[in-house]
Amino acid sequence: MAWHICALGDLHEDLPEWDGIVWQRDPSQACDAAVVYGDIDQGEWLAAGRSLSPLVPVGIVGRAPDFLRGDFASPTLAPPAIEEMLAAFTPIRERLGELPSIVGPGQRDFDKLAILGLAYSRGRAIEAERTPSAPETVTYPLLRGRPGLESEMPRTDLEGLANIDLLERRFFTRVLTCSACTSGRMCAFEACVECGSANLFEEPIIHHYRCGFQDGESRFMQGVDLVCPKCKHGLRHFGVDYGRPGTLVRCSACQQVMAEPQPAFHCLDCQATVRGEQAASVDWHSYVLTERGISAARIADVPRFDIAVMTRAFARTYPVKDFILLAQEQLLVSGRYQRPMAIGAVTIRNLPAMREKIGGGGASEIINLLVQIIVESLRETDFATVPKDDTLVVAMPETEKVAAELVLGRIRVAAAASLAFPVEIGVEVVEGDGAIALLGSLTA
């Protein structure tokens, strides 16, 4: 299968002949890969990005500018480099072949689908890295410089995908940010607790034994002699007239004395000065595709019946792993004290057909109404999780199986009466060994 590779930047001329490669110069043509010269102008790159998919393999030839990252880099397009480039691109193209095409930036959830597709096709985590040139000081190399992506720092999209269990967070770092402009480029310094000045100096403490007065050494200095500012006696003999029990910090600007200065930060972007307690913190993560994320990438659809929707409506909704731990603990308690406990699964059996019939937006509206119905049926002691797009699992402590079936059965009745589109809802309730088996299936 031939490669149709679009050559941009300074690679417009003298492209090497290579069996199996069709070089193209117009990015609006269908391209399997975009080879971009390192000195390409950002305006030209942005213009090309309107025609290229963000998922295509990208090679960088020469020196890469800051706004670009690629799947392959080489100083030249010599024959060995071309072989290495195709070897790097081939597994990416094979994995892209398993995904449906993404139409373009106008498509619903385009950026989110592009992120999922990049992680899937590259077969690796979306790793964070420190980048001092970026105001946030953290970037994601896999996502930088991808054609068509609206943002080079799509942290909001990444967090949104993690909130609905399509990505799994892995803590990277915590960044203190400016309260004025949210920049993470903050220069730390020690400041006066009174006036905030950095003009501080440390000096030894003088303790005058005769009158008990103590202060910084500068208060006792008169020329080259030490004289107590309180009683005016001279201090001649260390250990007899006076001692040095420690040190203190004094501000040269306002003469404030402090045991310890306070931390402060100077923003390198907006020049604001922020006291330590005023600085906000942002946690940054790397992200790994979950099984739900892989499924979403393969069908090019970000789910709407998800843990984020349920969490907003029902506070006792947890990620699958947390739900399993809580449910297992409740099962141990119910078994020890012979108390009832049921676990129920509510399934939307016709979700794919519903999306095909009324579209993703219409299905989303129906599901949001269904979530409200579900929440009205749940009790304060129940807790839930959303392991799949079409499934809600509810743990119901202190509840017999028959009572749980009545509670969840109300969902089916209310949905039939309230929803404009017919939603086929399945309800299954288990207890005892059946509940243990259900949790085992969630773990698997």
mmCIF file of N, CA, C and O in Angstrom, residues 361-421:
data_model
loop_
_atom_site.group_PDB
_atom_site.id
_atom_site.type_symbol
_atom_site.label_atom_id
_atom_site.label_comp_id
_atom_site.label_asym_id
_atom_site.label_seq_id
_atom_site.Cartn_x
_atom_site.Cartn_y
_atom_site.Cartn_z
ATOM 1 N N GLY A 361 -26.971 14.273 19.866
ATOM 2 C CA GLY A 361 -27.516 15.339 20.694
ATOM 3 C C GLY A 361 -28.881 14.985 21.261
ATOM 4 O O GLY A 361 -29.168 15.201 22.435
ATOM 5 N N GLY A 362 -29.758 14.426 20.394
ATOM 6 C CA GLY A 362 -31.077 14.036 20.862
ATOM 7 C C GLY A 362 -31.012 12.935 21.895
ATOM 8 O O GLY A 362 -31.740 12.952 22.894
ATOM 9 N N ALA A 363 -30.125 11.944 21.666
ATOM 10 C CA ALA A 363 -29.964 10.866 22.635
ATOM 11 C C ALA A 363 -29.456 11.407 23.961
ATOM 12 O O ALA A 363 -29.856 10.943 25.038
ATOM 13 N N SER A 364 -28.564 12.405 23.893
ATOM 14 C CA SER A 364 -28.036 13.001 25.121
ATOM 15 C C SER A 364 -29.140 13.638 25.939
ATOM 16 O O SER A 364 -29.183 13.511 27.170
ATOM 17 N N GLU A 365 -30.059 14.337 25.278
ATOM 18 C CA GLU A 365 -31.172 14.971 25.988
ATOM 19 C C GLU A 365 -32.062 13.920 26.652
ATOM 20 O O GLU A 365 -32.489 14.083 27.802
ATOM 21 N N ILE A 366 -32.345 12.836 25.915
ATOM 22 C CA ILE A 366 -33.170 11.762 26.477
ATOM 23 C C ILE A 366 -32.493 11.159 27.708
ATOM 24 O O ILE A 366 -33.121 10.908 28.744
ATOM 25 N N ILE A 367 -31.184 10.938 27.610
ATOM 26 C CA ILE A 367 -30.461 10.294 28.704
ATOM 27 C C ILE A 367 -30.402 11.206 29.925
ATOM 28 O O ILE A 367 -30.490 10.753 31.060
ATOM 29 N N ASN A 368 -30.245 12.519 29.707
ATOM 30 C CA ASN A 368 -30.241 13.444 30.833
ATOM 31 C C ASN A 368 -31.578 13.391 31.579
ATOM 32 O O ASN A 368 -31.618 13.452 32.824
ATOM 33 N N LEU A 369 -32.686 13.289 30.831
ATOM 34 C CA LEU A 369 -33.991 13.150 31.481
ATOM 35 C C LEU A 369 -34.083 11.818 32.220
ATOM 36 O O LEU A 369 -34.634 11.739 33.334
ATOM 37 N N LEU A 370 -33.529 10.759 31.616
ATOM 38 C CA LEU A 370 -33.546 9.453 32.262
ATOM 39 C C LEU A 370 -32.743 9.472 33.561
ATOM 40 O O LEU A 370 -33.142 8.857 34.564
ATOM 41 N N VAL A 371 -31.619 10.186 33.560
ATOM 42 C CA VAL A 371 -30.810 10.296 34.779
ATOM 43 C C VAL A 371 -31.621 10.936 35.901
ATOM 44 O O VAL A 371 -31.557 10.514 37.053
ATOM 45 N N GLN A 372 -32.398 11.974 35.564
ATOM 46 C CA GLN A 372 -33.235 12.610 36.582
ATOM 47 C C GLN A 372 -34.240 11.616 37.163
ATOM 48 O O GLN A 372 -34.496 11.586 38.371
ATOM 49 N N ILE A 373 -34.814 10.773 36.283
ATOM 50 C CA ILE A 373 -35.759 9.767 36.754
ATOM 51 C C ILE A 373 -35.063 8.763 37.670
ATOM 52 O O ILE A 373 -35.600 8.375 38.722
ATOM 53 N N ILE A 374 -33.863 8.342 37.290
ATOM 54 C CA ILE A 374 -33.110 7.387 38.096
ATOM 55 C C ILE A 374 -32.805 7.969 39.476
ATOM 56 O O ILE A 374 -32.994 7.309 40.511
ATOM 57 N N VAL A 375 -32.344 9.221 39.495
ATOM 58 C CA VAL A 375 -31.968 9.854 40.760
ATOM 59 C C VAL A 375 -33.181 9.979 41.688
ATOM 60 O O VAL A 375 -33.077 9.793 42.911
ATOM 61 N N GLU A 376 -34.362 10.284 41.119
ATOM 62 C CA GLU A 376 -35.568 10.384 41.938
ATOM 63 C C GLU A 376 -35.936 9.045 42.566
ATOM 64 O O GLU A 376 -36.609 8.997 43.598
ATOM 65 N N SER A 377 -35.508 7.942 41.929
ATOM 66 C CA SER A 377 -35.835 6.619 42.437
ATOM 67 C C SER A 377 -34.843 6.124 43.485
ATOM 68 O O SER A 377 -35.165 5.232 44.272
ATOM 69 N N LEU A 378 -33.622 6.669 43.496
ATOM 70 C CA LEU A 378 -32.603 6.196 44.428
ATOM 71 C C LEU A 378 -32.785 6.821 45.810
ATOM 72 O O LEU A 378 -33.367 7.902 45.949
ATOM 73 N N ARG A 379 -32.275 6.130 46.825
ATOM 74 C CA ARG A 379 -32.363 6.618 48.206
ATOM 75 C C ARG A 379 -31.011 7.179 48.653
ATOM 76 O O ARG A 379 -29.981 6.949 48.006
ATOM 77 N N GLU A 380 -31.009 7.878 49.775
ATOM 78 C CA GLU A 380 -29.784 8.513 50.262
ATOM 79 C C GLU A 380 -28.703 7.506 50.608
ATOM 80 O O GLU A 380 -27.513 7.816 50.573
ATOM 81 N N THR A 381 -29.106 6.278 50.946
ATOM 82 C CA THR A 381 -28.120 5.264 51.333
ATOM 83 C C THR A 381 -27.573 4.486 50.140
ATOM 84 O O THR A 381 -26.620 3.718 50.287
ATOM 85 N N ASP A 382 -28.199 4.630 48.961
ATOM 86 C CA ASP A 382 -27.722 3.921 47.776
ATOM 87 C C ASP A 382 -26.483 4.608 47.219
ATOM 88 O O ASP A 382 -26.253 5.804 47.440
ATOM 89 N N PHE A 383 -25.681 3.869 46.475
ATOM 90 C CA PHE A 383 -24.565 4.475 45.743
ATOM 91 C C PHE A 383 -24.415 3.749 44.410
ATOM 92 O O PHE A 383 -24.833 2.596 44.263
ATOM 93 N N ALA A 384 -23.826 4.451 43.420
ATOM 94 C CA ALA A 384 -23.892 3.961 42.039
ATOM 95 C C ALA A 384 -22.580 4.159 41.309
ATOM 96 O O ALA A 384 -21.679 4.884 41.753
ATOM 97 N N THR A 385 -22.487 3.506 40.137
ATOM 98 C CA THR A 385 -21.378 3.713 39.212
ATOM 99 C C THR A 385 -21.894 3.488 37.800
ATOM 100 O O THR A 385 -22.986 2.941 37.591
ATOM 101 N N VAL A 386 -21.111 3.934 36.808
ATOM 102 C CA VAL A 386 -21.476 3.777 35.398
ATOM 103 C C VAL A 386 -20.334 3.051 34.698
ATOM 104 O O VAL A 386 -19.401 3.682 34.189
ATOM 105 N N PRO A 387 -20.352 1.713 34.652
ATOM 106 C CA PRO A 387 -19.240 0.973 34.063
ATOM 107 C C PRO A 387 -19.202 1.019 32.539
ATOM 108 O O PRO A 387 -18.152 0.858 31.933
ATOM 109 N N LYS A 388 -20.362 1.231 31.892
ATOM 110 C CA LYS A 388 -20.431 1.301 30.436
ATOM 111 C C LYS A 388 -21.402 2.400 30.035
ATOM 112 O O LYS A 388 -22.176 2.897 30.850
ATOM 113 N N ASP A 389 -21.361 2.768 28.741
ATOM 114 C CA ASP A 389 -22.222 3.848 28.264
ATOM 115 C C ASP A 389 -23.690 3.592 28.556
ATOM 116 O O ASP A 389 -24.452 4.521 28.800
ATOM 117 N N ASP A 390 -24.086 2.335 28.482
ATOM 118 C CA ASP A 390 -25.509 2.013 28.565
ATOM 119 C C ASP A 390 -25.916 1.343 29.872
ATOM 120 O O ASP A 390 -27.012 0.788 29.967
ATOM 121 N N THR A 391 -25.047 1.371 30.884
ATOM 122 C CA THR A 391 -25.317 0.613 32.107
ATOM 123 C C THR A 391 -25.055 1.442 33.357
ATOM 124 O O THR A 391 -24.031 2.125 33.454
ATOM 125 N N LEU A 392 -25.987 1.364 34.290
ATOM 126 C CA LEU A 392 -25.832 1.955 35.622
ATOM 127 C C LEU A 392 -25.938 0.830 36.639
ATOM 128 O O LEU A 392 -26.858 0.013 36.572
ATOM 129 N N VAL A 393 -25.008 0.743 37.577
ATOM 130 C CA VAL A 393 -25.041 -0.268 38.631
ATOM 131 C C VAL A 393 -25.244 0.441 39.964
ATOM 132 O O VAL A 393 -24.535 1.410 40.274
ATOM 133 N N VAL A 394 -26.216 -0.037 40.747
ATOM 134 C CA VAL A 394 -26.580 0.600 42.015
ATOM 135 C C VAL A 394 -26.454 -0.413 43.150
ATOM 136 O O VAL A 394 -26.979 -1.527 43.058
ATOM 137 N N ALA A 395 -25.744 -0.044 44.203
ATOM 138 C CA ALA A 395 -25.688 -0.846 45.422
ATOM 139 C C ALA A 395 -26.716 -0.305 46.406
ATOM 140 O O ALA A 395 -26.789 0.906 46.637
ATOM 141 N N MET A 396 -27.510 -1.215 46.980
ATOM 142 C CA MET A 396 -28.636 -0.808 47.830
ATOM 143 C C MET A 396 -28.538 -1.526 49.181
ATOM 144 O O MET A 396 -29.122 -2.609 49.365
ATOM 145 N N PRO A 397 -27.797 -0.971 50.133
ATOM 146 C CA PRO A 397 -27.675 -1.591 51.459
ATOM 147 C C PRO A 397 -29.024 -1.651 52.173
ATOM 148 O O PRO A 397 -29.922 -0.834 51.917
ATOM 149 N N GLU A 398 -29.140 -2.626 53.068
ATOM 150 C CA GLU A 398 -30.349 -2.798 53.894
ATOM 151 C C GLU A 398 -31.608 -2.943 53.032
ATOM 152 O O GLU A 398 -32.687 -2.461 53.391
ATOM 153 N N THR A 399 -31.465 -3.608 51.881
ATOM 154 C CA THR A 399 -32.592 -3.741 50.954
ATOM 155 C C THR A 399 -32.688 -5.176 50.447
ATOM 156 O O THR A 399 -31.713 -5.720 49.919
ATOM 157 N N GLU A 400 -33.866 -5.787 50.601
ATOM 158 C CA GLU A 400 -34.117 -7.112 50.061
ATOM 159 C C GLU A 400 -34.212 -7.039 48.535
ATOM 160 O O GLU A 400 -34.504 -5.980 47.967
ATOM 161 N N LYS A 401 -34.012 -8.190 47.891
ATOM 162 C CA LYS A 401 -34.042 -8.232 46.432
ATOM 163 C C LYS A 401 -35.394 -7.772 45.898
ATOM 164 O O LYS A 401 -35.463 -7.001 44.928
ATOM 165 N N VAL A 402 -36.482 -8.233 46.524
ATOM 166 C CA VAL A 402 -37.821 -7.867 46.050
ATOM 167 C C VAL A 402 -38.041 -6.361 46.146
ATOM 168 O O VAL A 402 -38.571 -5.723 45.225
ATOM 169 N N ALA A 403 -37.607 -5.765 47.264
ATOM 170 C CA ALA A 403 -37.770 -4.317 47.434
ATOM 171 C C ALA A 403 -36.924 -3.552 46.421
ATOM 172 O O ALA A 403 -37.352 -2.524 45.882
ATOM 173 N N ALA A 404 -35.713 -4.060 46.152
ATOM 174 C CA ALA A 404 -34.851 -3.400 45.176
ATOM 175 C C ALA A 404 -35.464 -3.464 43.785
ATOM 176 O O ALA A 404 -35.394 -2.495 43.013
ATOM 177 N N GLU A 405 -36.078 -4.584 43.448
ATOM 178 C CA GLU A 405 -36.729 -4.710 42.136
ATOM 179 C C GLU A 405 -37.874 -3.713 41.995
ATOM 180 O O GLU A 405 -38.096 -3.154 40.919
ATOM 181 N N LEU A 406 -38.598 -3.479 43.091
ATOM 182 C CA LEU A 406 -39.676 -2.487 43.048
ATOM 183 C C LEU A 406 -39.124 -1.084 42.831
ATOM 184 O O LEU A 406 -39.670 -0.293 42.056
ATOM 185 N N VAL A 407 -38.014 -0.767 43.546
ATOM 186 C CA VAL A 407 -37.408 0.568 43.414
ATOM 187 C C VAL A 407 -36.931 0.792 41.988
ATOM 188 O O VAL A 407 -37.245 1.817 41.352
ATOM 189 N N LEU A 408 -36.171 -0.152 41.451
ATOM 190 C CA LEU A 408 -35.630 0.022 40.106
ATOM 191 C C LEU A 408 -36.699 -0.155 39.042
ATOM 192 O O LEU A 408 -36.590 0.407 37.943
ATOM 193 N N GLY A 409 -37.741 -0.944 39.342
ATOM 194 C CA GLY A 409 -38.837 -1.095 38.385
ATOM 195 C C GLY A 409 -39.557 0.210 38.136
ATOM 196 O O GLY A 409 -40.123 0.433 37.046
ATOM 197 N N ARG A 410 -39.585 1.088 39.142
ATOM 198 C CA ARG A 410 -40.224 2.388 38.957
ATOM 199 C C ARG A 410 -39.541 3.202 37.867
ATOM 200 O O ARG A 410 -40.158 4.058 37.227
ATOM 201 N N ILE A 411 -38.241 2.941 37.664
ATOM 202 C CA ILE A 411 -37.512 3.670 36.619
ATOM 203 C C ILE A 411 -38.096 3.336 35.257
ATOM 204 O O ILE A 411 -38.326 4.216 34.422
ATOM 205 N N ARG A 412 -38.336 2.042 35.010
ATOM 206 C CA ARG A 412 -38.886 1.631 33.720
ATOM 207 C C ARG A 412 -40.267 2.247 33.485
ATOM 208 O O ARG A 412 -40.560 2.745 32.392
ATOM 209 N N VAL A 413 -41.101 2.244 34.515
ATOM 210 C CA VAL A 413 -42.449 2.799 34.384
ATOM 211 C C VAL A 413 -42.402 4.304 34.141
ATOM 212 O O VAL A 413 -43.093 4.838 33.258
ATOM 213 N N ALA A 414 -41.580 5.014 34.935
ATOM 214 C CA ALA A 414 -41.492 6.474 34.785
ATOM 215 C C ALA A 414 -40.907 6.855 33.440
ATOM 216 O O ALA A 414 -41.327 7.842 32.820
ATOM 217 N N ALA A 415 -39.918 6.093 32.949
ATOM 218 C CA ALA A 415 -39.322 6.392 31.649
ATOM 219 C C ALA A 415 -40.339 6.228 30.536
ATOM 220 O O ALA A 415 -40.416 7.059 29.612
ATOM 221 N N ALA A 416 -41.155 5.174 30.606
ATOM 222 C CA ALA A 416 -42.168 4.948 29.576
ATOM 223 C C ALA A 416 -43.192 6.079 29.554
ATOM 224 O O ALA A 416 -43.697 6.450 28.489
ATOM 225 N N ALA A 417 -43.468 6.649 30.730
ATOM 226 C CA ALA A 417 -44.485 7.701 30.804
ATOM 227 C C ALA A 417 -43.943 9.087 30.482
ATOM 228 O O ALA A 417 -44.700 9.969 30.065
ATOM 229 N N SER A 418 -42.641 9.294 30.689
ATOM 230 C CA SER A 418 -42.090 10.656 30.622
ATOM 231 C C SER A 418 -41.243 10.948 29.392
ATOM 232 O O SER A 418 -41.119 12.116 28.999
ATOM 233 N N LEU A 419 -40.612 9.940 28.796
ATOM 234 C CA LEU A 419 -39.659 10.189 27.719
ATOM 235 C C LEU A 419 -40.349 10.141 26.366
ATOM 236 O O LEU A 419 -41.173 9.257 26.101
ATOM 237 N N ALA A 420 -39.984 11.100 25.499
ATOM 238 C CA ALA A 420 -40.606 11.193 24.181
ATOM 239 C C ALA A 420 -40.188 10.043 23.276
ATOM 240 O O ALA A 420 -40.971 9.588 22.435
ATOM 241 N N PHE A 421 -38.957 9.566 23.430
ATOM 242 C CA PHE A 421 -38.469 8.466 22.602
ATOM 243 C C PHE A 421 -38.526 7.178 23.416
ATOM 244 O O PHE A 421 -38.139 7.162 24.591
#
